[in-house]
Coordinates of C-alpha atoms and ligand atoms in Angstrom, one line a residue:
M20 CA -254.1 -62.2 -47.5
S21 CA -255.9 -65.4 -46.5
F22 CA -254.3 -68.8 -46.7
Q23 CA -254.2 -70.1 -50.3
H24 CA -254.9 -73.6 -51.5
V25 CA -253.2 -73.9 -54.8
C26 CA -253.9 -76.0 -57.9
V27 CA -250.9 -76.1 -60.2
L28 CA -252.0 -77.1 -63.7
G29 CA -248.9 -78.2 -65.6
A30 CA -246.9 -78.8 -62.4
T31 CA -244.2 -80.9 -64.2
G32 CA -243.3 -78.1 -66.7
S33 CA -240.9 -75.3 -66.4
I34 CA -243.4 -72.8 -64.9
G35 CA -244.9 -75.6 -62.7
V36 CA -241.5 -76.4 -61.2
S37 CA -240.7 -72.7 -60.5
T38 CA -244.2 -72.3 -58.9
L39 CA -243.6 -75.2 -56.5
D40 CA -240.3 -73.7 -55.6
V41 CA -242.0 -70.4 -54.6
I42 CA -244.9 -72.1 -52.8
Q43 CA -242.6 -74.2 -50.7
R44 CA -240.8 -71.0 -49.4
H45 CA -244.1 -69.9 -47.8
P46 CA -245.7 -72.8 -45.8
D47 CA -247.4 -70.2 -43.5
R48 CA -249.3 -68.6 -46.3
M49 CA -250.1 -71.3 -48.9
A50 CA -250.1 -75.0 -49.6
V51 CA -250.5 -77.2 -52.7
Y52 CA -253.9 -78.8 -53.0
A53 CA -253.6 -80.3 -56.5
L54 CA -251.0 -80.9 -59.1
T55 CA -251.4 -82.0 -62.8
G56 CA -248.9 -83.7 -65.1
F57 CA -249.2 -85.2 -68.6
S58 CA -246.2 -87.4 -69.4
R59 CA -243.7 -87.0 -66.6
M60 CA -245.3 -89.3 -64.0
E61 CA -242.1 -89.9 -62.0
L62 CA -241.6 -86.2 -61.5
L63 CA -245.3 -85.7 -60.6
A64 CA -245.1 -88.4 -58.0
E65 CA -242.0 -86.9 -56.5
Q66 CA -243.6 -83.4 -56.5
A67 CA -246.9 -84.7 -55.0
R68 CA -244.9 -86.4 -52.2
S69 CA -242.8 -83.4 -51.3
C70 CA -245.7 -80.9 -51.4
A71 CA -248.2 -83.4 -49.8
A72 CA -250.6 -82.7 -52.6
Q73 CA -254.1 -84.0 -51.9
V74 CA -255.1 -84.5 -55.5
V75 CA -253.2 -85.3 -58.7
V76 CA -254.6 -85.2 -62.2
V77 CA -253.2 -87.5 -65.0
P78 CA -254.3 -87.9 -68.6
D79 CA -255.3 -91.6 -68.8
M80 CA -255.3 -95.0 -67.0
A81 CA -251.8 -95.9 -68.2
A82 CA -250.5 -92.7 -66.7
R83 CA -252.3 -93.5 -63.5
Q84 CA -250.5 -96.8 -63.3
R85 CA -247.2 -95.2 -64.0
F86 CA -247.9 -92.7 -61.2
L87 CA -248.7 -95.5 -58.8
T88 CA -245.6 -97.4 -59.7
A89 CA -243.5 -94.3 -59.1
W90 CA -245.1 -93.7 -55.7
Q91 CA -243.0 -95.9 -53.5
G92 CA -244.9 -96.6 -50.3
G93 CA -244.7 -94.4 -47.3
A94 CA -247.2 -91.5 -47.3
A95 CA -250.8 -92.1 -48.3
V96 CA -251.4 -91.9 -52.1
P97 CA -253.1 -88.7 -53.1
E98 CA -256.5 -88.9 -54.8
I99 CA -255.8 -89.6 -58.5
R100 CA -258.2 -88.0 -61.0
V101 CA -258.1 -89.0 -64.7
G102 CA -258.7 -87.2 -68.0
E103 CA -259.5 -83.8 -69.5
Q104 CA -262.7 -83.3 -67.6
A105 CA -260.8 -83.9 -64.3
L106 CA -258.5 -80.9 -65.2
V107 CA -261.6 -78.7 -65.5
D108 CA -263.2 -80.1 -62.3
T109 CA -260.0 -79.7 -60.3
A110 CA -259.4 -76.1 -61.6
S111 CA -262.9 -75.2 -60.3
D112 CA -262.8 -77.5 -57.2
P113 CA -264.3 -75.6 -54.2
Q114 CA -261.2 -76.5 -52.1
V115 CA -259.0 -74.5 -54.4
T116 CA -258.5 -70.7 -53.9
T117 CA -255.7 -70.2 -56.5
V118 CA -255.0 -71.7 -59.8
M119 CA -251.7 -71.6 -61.7
A120 CA -252.6 -72.2 -65.3
A121 CA -249.3 -73.5 -66.8
I122 CA -250.3 -76.2 -69.2
I123 CA -248.7 -75.6 -72.6
G124 CA -250.8 -74.7 -75.6
A125 CA -254.5 -74.8 -76.4
A126 CA -254.7 -77.9 -74.2
G127 CA -254.6 -75.6 -71.2
L128 CA -257.6 -73.5 -72.4
P129 CA -260.6 -75.4 -70.8
S130 CA -259.1 -75.6 -67.4
A131 CA -257.9 -72.0 -67.4
L132 CA -261.4 -71.0 -68.3
A133 CA -262.9 -73.1 -65.6
A134 CA -260.7 -71.4 -63.0
A135 CA -261.9 -68.0 -64.3
R136 CA -265.5 -69.0 -64.3
S137 CA -265.4 -70.3 -60.8
G138 CA -263.9 -67.1 -59.4
K139 CA -260.5 -68.2 -58.4
R140 CA -257.3 -66.2 -58.2
V141 CA -256.0 -67.1 -61.6
L142 CA -252.3 -66.9 -62.2
L143 CA -252.2 -67.1 -66.0
A144 CA -249.1 -68.4 -67.6
N145 CA -251.0 -70.1 -70.5
K146 CA -251.0 -67.2 -72.9
E147 CA -252.7 -69.4 -75.5
A148 CA -255.9 -69.0 -73.5
L149 CA -256.0 -65.3 -74.3
V150 CA -254.7 -65.6 -77.8
A151 CA -257.3 -68.1 -78.8
A152 CA -260.2 -67.0 -76.6
G153 CA -259.5 -63.5 -75.4
S154 CA -263.1 -62.3 -75.3
V155 CA -264.5 -65.5 -73.9
F156 CA -261.8 -65.6 -71.2
M157 CA -262.0 -62.0 -70.1
K158 CA -265.8 -62.3 -69.9
A159 CA -265.4 -65.4 -67.8
V160 CA -263.1 -63.5 -65.4
Q161 CA -265.6 -60.7 -65.1
Q162 CA -268.6 -62.9 -64.7
G163 CA -267.0 -65.4 -62.4
G164 CA -265.5 -62.6 -60.2
A165 CA -262.0 -64.1 -60.6
Q166 CA -258.8 -62.2 -59.9
L167 CA -256.6 -62.4 -62.9
L168 CA -252.8 -62.0 -62.4
P169 CA -250.6 -62.4 -65.5
I170 CA -247.5 -64.6 -65.1
D171 CA -245.8 -64.0 -68.5
S172 CA -242.9 -61.8 -67.4
E173 CA -243.8 -59.0 -69.8
H174 CA -247.4 -58.8 -68.6
S175 CA -246.4 -59.1 -65.0
A176 CA -244.0 -56.2 -65.7
I177 CA -246.8 -54.1 -67.3
Y178 CA -249.2 -55.0 -64.5
Q179 CA -246.6 -53.8 -62.0
C180 CA -245.9 -50.6 -63.9
L181 CA -249.7 -49.9 -63.9
A182 CA -249.9 -50.6 -60.2
G183 CA -252.6 -48.5 -58.6
E184 CA -254.0 -47.4 -61.9
S185 CA -257.2 -49.1 -62.9
P186 CA -259.4 -48.4 -65.9
A187 CA -262.5 -46.3 -65.2
E188 CA -264.6 -49.2 -66.4
P189 CA -263.9 -52.9 -67.4
G190 CA -262.8 -53.3 -71.0
K191 CA -261.3 -49.7 -71.1
A192 CA -257.6 -49.0 -71.1
V193 CA -256.1 -47.0 -68.2
A194 CA -256.5 -43.3 -68.8
G195 CA -253.4 -41.4 -69.9
L196 CA -251.7 -44.4 -71.3
R197 CA -249.8 -43.8 -74.6
R198 CA -248.1 -47.1 -75.4
L199 CA -247.1 -50.5 -74.0
L200 CA -243.5 -51.3 -74.8
V201 CA -243.1 -55.0 -74.8
T202 CA -239.5 -56.1 -74.6
A203 CA -238.1 -59.1 -76.4
S204 CA -234.6 -60.7 -76.2
G205 CA -234.5 -61.5 -79.9
G206 CA -233.7 -65.1 -79.1
P207 CA -230.8 -67.2 -80.2
F208 CA -230.9 -66.1 -83.9
R209 CA -231.0 -62.3 -83.4
S210 CA -227.8 -61.8 -85.3
R211 CA -227.4 -65.1 -87.2
P212 CA -227.0 -64.5 -91.0
L213 CA -230.4 -64.8 -92.6
E214 CA -229.2 -67.4 -95.1
D215 CA -228.2 -69.8 -92.2
L216 CA -231.7 -69.9 -90.7
A217 CA -233.0 -72.6 -93.0
A218 CA -230.5 -75.1 -91.5
V219 CA -230.8 -74.4 -87.8
T220 CA -231.5 -77.4 -85.6
P221 CA -234.1 -77.8 -82.8
A222 CA -231.3 -77.8 -80.2
Q223 CA -230.0 -74.5 -81.5
A224 CA -233.5 -73.0 -81.5
C225 CA -234.1 -74.2 -77.9
A226 CA -230.8 -72.7 -76.6
H227 CA -232.3 -69.4 -75.4
P228 CA -229.6 -66.9 -74.4
N229 CA -231.3 -65.7 -71.2
W230 CA -234.3 -67.8 -70.1
S231 CA -234.6 -71.5 -69.4
M232 CA -238.1 -72.6 -70.6
G233 CA -240.0 -75.5 -72.1
R234 CA -239.1 -76.5 -75.7
K235 CA -242.2 -75.1 -77.4
I236 CA -242.0 -71.6 -76.0
S237 CA -238.2 -71.7 -76.6
V238 CA -238.8 -72.2 -80.3
D239 CA -241.5 -69.5 -80.2
S240 CA -238.9 -67.1 -78.7
A241 CA -236.5 -67.9 -81.5
T242 CA -239.1 -67.1 -84.2
M243 CA -240.6 -64.3 -82.1
L244 CA -244.0 -65.8 -82.6
N245 CA -243.9 -65.8 -78.8
K246 CA -243.7 -62.0 -78.8
G247 CA -246.6 -61.9 -81.2
L248 CA -248.7 -64.0 -78.9
E249 CA -247.7 -61.6 -76.1
V250 CA -248.8 -58.6 -78.1
I251 CA -252.2 -60.3 -78.5
E252 CA -252.2 -61.3 -74.8
A253 CA -251.4 -57.6 -73.8
H254 CA -254.3 -56.4 -76.0
W255 CA -256.8 -58.5 -74.0
L256 CA -255.3 -58.2 -70.6
F257 CA -255.0 -54.4 -70.6
S258 CA -257.6 -53.4 -73.2
V259 CA -255.1 -51.6 -75.3
P260 CA -255.5 -51.3 -79.1
V261 CA -253.0 -53.0 -81.3
Q262 CA -251.6 -49.7 -82.6
Q263 CA -250.5 -48.8 -79.0
I264 CA -248.5 -51.9 -78.4
E265 CA -244.9 -51.9 -79.6
V266 CA -242.2 -54.5 -79.4
V267 CA -238.6 -53.5 -78.7
I268 CA -235.7 -55.8 -78.8
H269 CA -233.6 -55.7 -75.6
P270 CA -231.1 -58.6 -75.7
Q271 CA -230.2 -58.6 -72.0
S272 CA -233.8 -59.3 -70.8
V273 CA -233.4 -57.1 -67.7
I274 CA -236.3 -54.7 -68.5
H275 CA -239.3 -57.0 -68.7
S276 CA -241.5 -54.4 -70.4
M277 CA -242.6 -50.8 -70.0
V278 CA -245.6 -48.5 -69.9
E279 CA -245.5 -45.0 -71.5
Y280 CA -248.0 -42.3 -70.5
I281 CA -249.1 -39.3 -72.5
D282 CA -247.0 -36.9 -70.4
G283 CA -243.9 -38.8 -71.7
S284 CA -243.2 -40.7 -68.5
V285 CA -242.1 -44.3 -69.1
M286 CA -242.3 -46.8 -66.3
A287 CA -240.2 -50.0 -66.5
Q288 CA -240.0 -53.2 -64.4
L289 CA -236.5 -54.7 -64.1
G290 CA -235.2 -57.9 -62.7
Q291 CA -233.2 -61.0 -63.4
P292 CA -234.7 -63.3 -66.1
D293 CA -236.2 -65.7 -63.6
M294 CA -239.9 -66.5 -63.7
R295 CA -240.1 -66.9 -59.9
T296 CA -240.3 -63.1 -59.6
A297 CA -243.6 -62.9 -61.6
I298 CA -244.9 -66.1 -59.9
A299 CA -244.2 -64.7 -56.4
Y300 CA -245.9 -61.4 -57.4
G301 CA -249.0 -63.3 -58.5
L302 CA -249.1 -65.5 -55.5
G303 CA -248.4 -62.7 -53.0
F304 CA -250.4 -59.9 -54.6
P305 CA -250.9 -57.2 -53.2
E306 CA -248.0 -58.1 -50.9
R307 CA -244.5 -58.9 -52.0
L308 CA -243.1 -62.3 -51.2
A309 CA -239.5 -63.6 -51.3
S310 CA -239.0 -65.7 -54.5
G311 CA -235.4 -66.9 -54.2
V312 CA -234.3 -64.6 -57.0
G313 CA -231.0 -62.9 -56.3
L314 CA -229.8 -59.3 -56.6
L315 CA -229.8 -57.4 -59.9
D316 CA -226.2 -56.3 -60.4
L317 CA -226.5 -53.5 -62.9
A318 CA -222.9 -52.2 -62.5
T319 CA -221.5 -55.6 -63.5
M320 CA -223.9 -55.8 -66.4
G321 CA -222.7 -52.4 -67.5
R322 CA -225.2 -51.7 -70.3
L323 CA -228.7 -52.3 -71.6
D324 CA -229.2 -52.3 -75.4
F325 CA -232.3 -51.8 -77.5
E326 CA -233.2 -52.2 -81.2
A327 CA -236.3 -52.4 -83.4
P328 CA -237.3 -55.9 -84.5
D329 CA -236.5 -56.8 -88.1
L330 CA -239.7 -58.2 -89.6
L331 CA -237.8 -59.9 -92.4
R332 CA -235.9 -61.9 -89.9
F333 CA -239.0 -62.5 -87.8
P334 CA -241.9 -63.0 -90.1
C335 CA -243.9 -64.7 -87.3
L336 CA -244.1 -61.4 -85.5
R337 CA -245.5 -59.7 -88.6
L338 CA -248.1 -62.5 -88.9
A339 CA -249.2 -62.2 -85.3
Y340 CA -249.7 -58.4 -85.7
E341 CA -251.7 -59.1 -88.9
A342 CA -253.8 -61.7 -87.1
L343 CA -254.6 -59.3 -84.2
R344 CA -255.5 -56.5 -86.7
S345 CA -257.7 -59.0 -88.6
S346 CA -259.9 -61.1 -86.3
Q347 CA -260.1 -63.5 -83.4
A348 CA -260.5 -66.3 -85.9
A349 CA -257.1 -65.3 -87.3
C350 CA -255.6 -65.4 -83.8
V351 CA -257.0 -68.9 -83.1
T352 CA -255.6 -70.0 -86.5
L353 CA -252.2 -68.4 -85.9
N354 CA -251.8 -70.2 -82.6
A355 CA -253.0 -73.6 -83.7
A356 CA -251.0 -73.6 -86.9
N357 CA -247.9 -72.6 -84.9
E358 CA -248.3 -75.4 -82.4
I359 CA -248.3 -77.9 -85.2
A360 CA -245.5 -76.2 -87.1
V361 CA -243.3 -76.1 -83.9
D362 CA -244.1 -79.7 -83.1
R363 CA -243.1 -80.8 -86.6
F364 CA -239.9 -78.7 -86.4
L365 CA -239.0 -80.2 -83.1
G366 CA -239.6 -83.6 -84.6
E367 CA -237.2 -82.6 -87.5
Q368 CA -240.0 -83.0 -90.1
I369 CA -239.9 -79.4 -91.3
R370 CA -237.2 -76.7 -91.4
Y371 CA -237.2 -73.8 -89.1
T372 CA -237.9 -71.4 -91.9
Q373 CA -241.1 -73.4 -92.8
I374 CA -242.7 -72.5 -89.5
P375 CA -244.0 -69.1 -90.8
E376 CA -245.0 -70.8 -94.1
V377 CA -247.3 -73.2 -92.3
I378 CA -248.9 -70.3 -90.4
E379 CA -249.3 -68.2 -93.5
H380 CA -250.9 -71.1 -95.4
C381 CA -253.4 -71.7 -92.6
L382 CA -254.2 -68.0 -92.3
D383 CA -254.8 -67.9 -96.1
S384 CA -257.1 -70.9 -95.8
L385 CA -259.4 -69.0 -93.5
N386 CA -260.8 -66.9 -96.4
G387 CA -264.2 -65.5 -95.6
R388 CA -264.4 -67.2 -92.3
A389 CA -262.2 -64.7 -90.7
S390 CA -265.2 -62.7 -89.7
Q391 CA -267.0 -65.5 -87.8
T392 CA -267.8 -64.7 -84.2
L393 CA -266.1 -67.0 -81.7
D394 CA -268.0 -66.2 -78.5
A395 CA -268.0 -69.8 -77.1
L396 CA -265.3 -72.2 -76.2
D397 CA -266.7 -74.9 -78.6
A398 CA -266.4 -72.6 -81.6
V399 CA -262.8 -71.8 -80.7
L400 CA -261.9 -75.4 -80.2
D401 CA -263.6 -76.4 -83.5
L402 CA -261.6 -73.9 -85.5
D403 CA -258.5 -74.9 -83.5
S404 CA -258.8 -78.5 -84.5
E405 CA -259.7 -77.7 -88.1
T406 CA -256.6 -75.6 -88.4
R407 CA -254.4 -78.3 -87.0
S408 CA -255.6 -80.7 -89.8
I409 CA -254.8 -78.1 -92.4
A410 CA -251.4 -77.5 -90.9
L411 CA -250.6 -81.2 -90.6
D412 CA -251.6 -81.8 -94.2
Y413 CA -249.4 -78.9 -95.3
C414 CA -246.4 -80.2 -93.3
R415 CA -246.9 -83.7 -94.7
R416 CA -246.7 -82.4 -98.2
A417 CA -243.9 -79.9 -97.6
P418 CA -240.4 -80.8 -98.6
G419 CA -238.6 -82.0 -95.4
P420 CA -235.4 -80.7 -94.0
Ligands
NDP21 P1 -243.5 -77.0 -70.4 O1 -243.5 -77.7 -71.7 O2 -242.2 -77.0 -69.6 O3 -244.6 -77.6 -69.5 C1 -245.9 -77.9 -69.9 C2 -246.8 -78.5 -68.9 O4 -248.1 -78.9 -69.5 C3 -246.2 -79.8 -68.3 O5 -246.7 -80.0 -67.0 C4 -246.9 -80.9 -69.2 O6 -246.9 -82.1 -68.6 C5 -248.3 -80.3 -69.4 N1 -248.9 -80.7 -70.6 C6 -248.4 -80.8 -71.8 N2 -249.4 -81.2 -72.7 C7 -250.5 -81.3 -72.0 C8 -251.8 -81.7 -72.4 N3 -252.2 -82.1 -73.6 N4 -252.8 -81.8 -71.4 C9 -252.4 -81.5 -70.1 N5 -251.2 -81.1 -69.7 C10 -250.2 -81.0 -70.7 O7 -244.0 -75.5 -70.7 P2 -243.7 -74.2 -69.9 O8 -243.7 -74.4 -68.4 O9 -242.5 -73.6 -70.5 O10 -244.9 -73.3 -70.3 C11 -246.2 -73.4 -69.7 C12 -247.1 -72.2 -70.2 O11 -246.5 -71.0 -69.6 C13 -247.1 -72.0 -71.7 O12 -248.4 -71.6 -72.0 C14 -246.1 -70.9 -71.9 O13 -246.4 -70.2 -73.1 C15 -246.2 -70.1 -70.7 N6 -245.0 -69.4 -70.3 C16 -243.9 -70.0 -70.0 C17 -242.7 -69.3 -69.6 C18 -241.5 -70.0 -69.2 O14 -240.6 -69.4 -68.8 N7 -241.4 -71.3 -69.3 C19 -242.7 -67.8 -69.6 C20 -244.0 -67.3 -69.9 C21 -245.1 -68.0 -70.3 P3 -245.6 -83.2 -68.7 O15 -244.4 -82.4 -68.6 O16 -245.9 -84.1 -67.6 O17 -245.8 -83.8 -70.1
MG22 MG1 -242.9 -63.8 -71.9

């Protein structure tokens, strides 16, 4: 493996912080070239200093000033690039070999796509890129000659279970594969009485039993919309039809997902719920790198449980399956409507149980446009922003908590 110069998009987030932790364990094999942040400029300055980043990307001039204020003398200030285009340019910068795409939401799409088009090793955490623009993104990977390594723990697990097995041709599933079994913890409300769900608070929804993550994905885990996004992500990554992708609830989050073959053999990947394993796998591939993750003590754990997801409790999972069966436009709509709904829920403007209502309303508003082809980024982003307006309007009119 040649020396890697890494651009971490979304360095100040949960995945970004874990990525820097892994990179700093391997100074002989990789170094940070660029880091990007959005609101946390003090943290970005601290990270840029400790990794000796050559470039940072910030959203606007006010953030640039805050970054400079936070940079207290000493080492030379890194080059500061500003704005959305700078994210795209840095992801495709010729100095960069490897891009960690860990910006949250559809905001991360253009830069992830730029990394794919310019043939980088792309470590994809931003699942929204595949949900909203699966066909565009996979085509960019192929045409750009990029190496795509999934970072979402379930997809890293499936990738590892498929190790050595590659499809006969691009866009075809691996031969002999029967099902992908995507595991889900069930989140904090797996066994909460259904009638209590209308009153749950953002803090309760963000208190994930096993994983420590950003707030948006934590809410998505509570509603299981996250698992729905992951089913769509798996469909694009592994070219597997929707009817061969199943979700199974596994509250301990030790098995990160499984692959079942037609001979009945089931391969599983196990590990602690720590994203550094998937990140180290992506950074090191095809070699294994130390990640700082400790031993898996199965004897102490004692048992692993499984159950089928209850679609009455988790309507967002049903909506995601329906969107995938329906069209790409429905997937774009699902994702955009959910981003608004979760944002409003975190801002205590709508109730937890209104999240699926917002999504369903936006999906219903699609009408005949569901069949429109979305083969360019602009078309995806147009539908994305149109859906956001519909969702915002619905939230404004909905009775509050
Ligand atoms: P966080 O909310 O912790 O971090 C998001 C990052 O994106 C931060 O660096 C943030 O900057 C930046 N950001 C936010 N909005 C914008 C914007 N409009 N433009 C540019 N940058 C922006 O999220 P996570 O790290 O939890 O998740 C990142 C991605 O990884 C998501 O797509 C998520 O679905 C995926 N993922 C995360 C997992 C996890 O364990 N956390 C597991 C699997 C997938 P700042 O903080 O400075 O505002
Ligand atoms: Mg996941």
